Amino acid sequence: MIPNIIKDNKKALITATISIVITLTLSLTFTVNITNNVINITQEKLNYTQEKLNQTQQDLDILEKFVDRHV
């Protein structure tokens, strides 16, 4: 009887360990996916900001040329 209890406990421990590993893997995968989404959104915003900065610099260059001609 005791060997059966030990065998059942080992099976239960293995099953619980596998369940925990699967749960942690799924949680980590979910976290990585969210992190990647945040990184992608941040990159898109940075790209947009860079485009606006480039446009502003071009506008300033044009304004500077205009001022140089008329001052």
XYZ file of N, CA and C in Angstrom:
213
model
N 0.818 -1.192 0.000
C 0.000 0.000 0.000
C 0.862 1.257 0.000
N 1.904 1.298 0.825
C 2.768 2.478 0.875
C 3.470 2.708 -0.458
N 3.975 1.680 -1.139
C 4.583 1.918 -2.451
C 3.595 2.550 -3.440
N 2.315 2.151 -3.367
C 1.313 2.750 -4.248
C 1.100 4.227 -3.917
N 1.104 4.571 -2.652
C 0.943 5.970 -2.241
C 2.123 6.791 -2.748
N 3.315 6.234 -2.598
C 4.516 6.938 -3.078
C 4.434 7.113 -4.589
N 4.032 6.075 -5.319
C 3.912 6.136 -6.773
C 2.862 7.181 -7.158
N 1.706 7.190 -6.466
C 0.654 8.164 -6.751
C 1.129 9.588 -6.450
N 1.883 9.747 -5.358
C 2.412 11.068 -5.019
C 3.396 11.552 -6.073
N 4.220 10.655 -6.577
C 5.168 11.032 -7.630
C 4.418 11.474 -8.880
N 3.371 10.699 -9.241
C 2.571 11.069 -10.412
C 1.913 12.433 -10.207
N 1.384 12.656 -9.028
C 0.732 13.934 -8.741
C 1.740 15.069 -8.783
N 2.924 14.848 -8.254
C 3.974 15.868 -8.264
C 4.409 16.180 -9.693
N 4.576 15.143 -10.494
C 4.963 15.344 -11.893
C 3.866 16.105 -12.637
N 2.625 15.705 -12.424
C 1.498 16.388 -13.072
C 1.424 17.850 -12.651
N 1.592 18.116 -11.374
C 1.550 19.495 -10.872
C 2.710 20.308 -11.448
N 3.875 19.694 -11.513
C 5.047 20.396 -12.064
C 4.830 20.744 -13.532
N 4.325 19.792 -14.294
C 4.042 20.045 -15.713
C 3.001 21.155 -15.849
N 1.990 21.115 -15.026
C 0.947 22.148 -15.064
C 1.520 23.525 -14.758
N 2.386 23.595 -13.768
C 3.020 24.872 -13.411
C 3.906 25.363 -14.542
N 4.678 24.474 -15.137
C 5.558 24.864 -16.243
C 4.727 25.379 -17.419
N 3.648 24.713 -17.752
C 2.784 25.166 -18.851
C 2.188 26.532 -18.529
N 1.708 26.704 -17.306
C 1.124 27.989 -16.902
C 2.148 29.104 -16.973
N 3.344 28.863 -16.475
C 4.397 29.879 -16.517
C 4.807 30.195 -17.953
N 4.866 29.165 -18.788
C 5.216 29.374 -20.199
C 4.166 30.230 -20.885
N 2.905 29.932 -20.652
C 1.831 30.730 -21.251
C 1.851 32.170 -20.728
N 2.091 32.331 -19.444
C 2.171 33.676 -18.866
C 3.330 34.459 -19.458
N 4.467 33.815 -19.588
C 5.636 34.471 -20.167
C 5.391 34.840 -21.624
N 4.775 33.934 -22.373
C 4.451 34.207 -23.777
C 3.520 35.405 -23.880
N 2.513 35.453 -23.041
C 1.565 36.569 -23.019
C 2.291 37.870 -22.692
N 3.156 37.838 -21.693
C 3.912 39.027 -21.299
C 4.829 39.495 -22.426
N 5.494 38.571 -23.077
C 6.380 38.926 -24.190
C 5.572 39.537 -25.330
N 4.416 38.988 -25.629
C 3.576 39.536 -26.695
C 3.128 40.954 -26.372
N 2.712 41.181 -25.147
C 2.304 42.541 -24.745
C 3.493 43.487 -24.831
N 4.638 43.046 -24.351
C 5.844 43.887 -24.403
C 6.201 44.215 -25.850
N 6.125 43.255 -26.730
C 6.414 43.501 -28.139
C 5.425 44.495 -28.744
N 4.167 44.370 -28.367
C 3.160 45.321 -28.860
C 3.465 46.731 -28.383
N 3.838 46.866 -27.129
C 4.187 48.186 -26.584
C 5.418 48.738 -27.305
N 6.400 47.907 -27.535
C 7.611 48.338 -28.254
C 7.245 48.794 -29.664
N 6.397 48.041 -30.353
C 5.997 48.408 -31.718
C 5.244 49.731 -31.744
N 4.329 49.922 -30.803
C 3.575 51.178 -30.735
C 4.519 52.335 -30.437
N 5.438 52.128 -29.516
C 6.403 53.171 -29.174
C 7.276 53.502 -30.382
N 7.684 52.491 -31.127
C 8.498 52.719 -32.327
C 7.716 53.512 -33.364
N 6.449 53.201 -33.542
C 5.609 53.948 -34.481
C 5.494 55.414 -34.059
N 5.313 55.644 -32.776
C 5.219 57.019 -32.275
C 6.543 57.761 -32.450
N 7.642 57.061 -32.206
C 8.960 57.675 -32.407
C 9.183 58.016 -33.886
N 8.777 57.123 -34.759
C 8.909 57.387 -36.195
C 8.077 58.603 -36.596
N 6.863 58.684 -36.101
C 5.985 59.823 -36.390
C 6.613 61.124 -35.868
N 7.125 61.066 -34.652
C 7.766 62.237 -34.057
C 8.980 62.661 -34.868
N 9.763 61.693 -35.330
C 10.933 61.999 -36.157
C 10.515 62.654 -37.463
N 9.461 62.165 -38.078
C 8.959 62.778 -39.310
C 8.535 64.233 -39.064
N 7.854 64.461 -37.958
C 7.419 65.827 -37.626
C 8.631 66.724 -37.369
N 9.619 66.202 -36.678
C 10.837 66.978 -36.426
C 11.556 67.307 -37.733
N 11.605 66.356 -38.628
C 12.233 66.595 -39.927
C 11.486 67.679 -40.697
N 10.154 67.598 -40.667
C 9.348 68.602 -41.351
C 9.546 69.977 -40.716
N 9.597 70.022 -39.397
C 9.820 71.287 -38.699
C 11.174 71.869 -39.050
N 12.190 71.011 -39.134
C 13.525 71.475 -39.511
C 13.515 72.039 -40.931
N 12.824 71.382 -41.819
C 12.714 71.894 -43.192
C 12.010 73.251 -43.214
N 10.954 73.361 -42.434
C 10.235 74.640 -42.354
C 11.132 75.738 -41.794
N 11.910 75.394 -40.777
C 12.832 76.373 -40.191
C 13.911 76.780 -41.187
N 14.397 75.840 -41.955
C 15.404 76.147 -42.984
C 14.827 77.119 -44.013
N 13.616 76.868 -44.437
C 12.953 77.756 -45.405
C 12.760 79.143 -44.799
N 12.315 79.183 -43.559
C 12.103 80.468 -42.878
C 13.423 81.215 -42.724
N 14.459 80.500 -42.381
C 15.769 81.124 -42.227
C 16.243 81.739 -43.557
N 16.062 81.016 -44.644
C 16.436 81.549 -45.965
C 15.619 82.801 -46.289
N 14.353 82.743 -45.969
C 13.474 83.888 -46.230
C 13.955 85.106 -45.431
N 14.234 84.903 -44.149
C 14.686 86.001 -43.286
C 16.027 86.542 -43.786
N 16.945 85.659 -44.164
C 18.245 86.098 -44.676
C 18.097 86.975 -45.911
N 17.140 86.708 -46.764
C 16.944 87.484 -47.984
C 16.310 88.841 -47.721
N 15.529 88.920 -46.668
C 14.732 90.129 -46.454
C 15.204 90.970 -45.271
N 16.312 90.624 -44.730
C 16.802 91.427 -43.594
C 18.111 92.090 -43.978
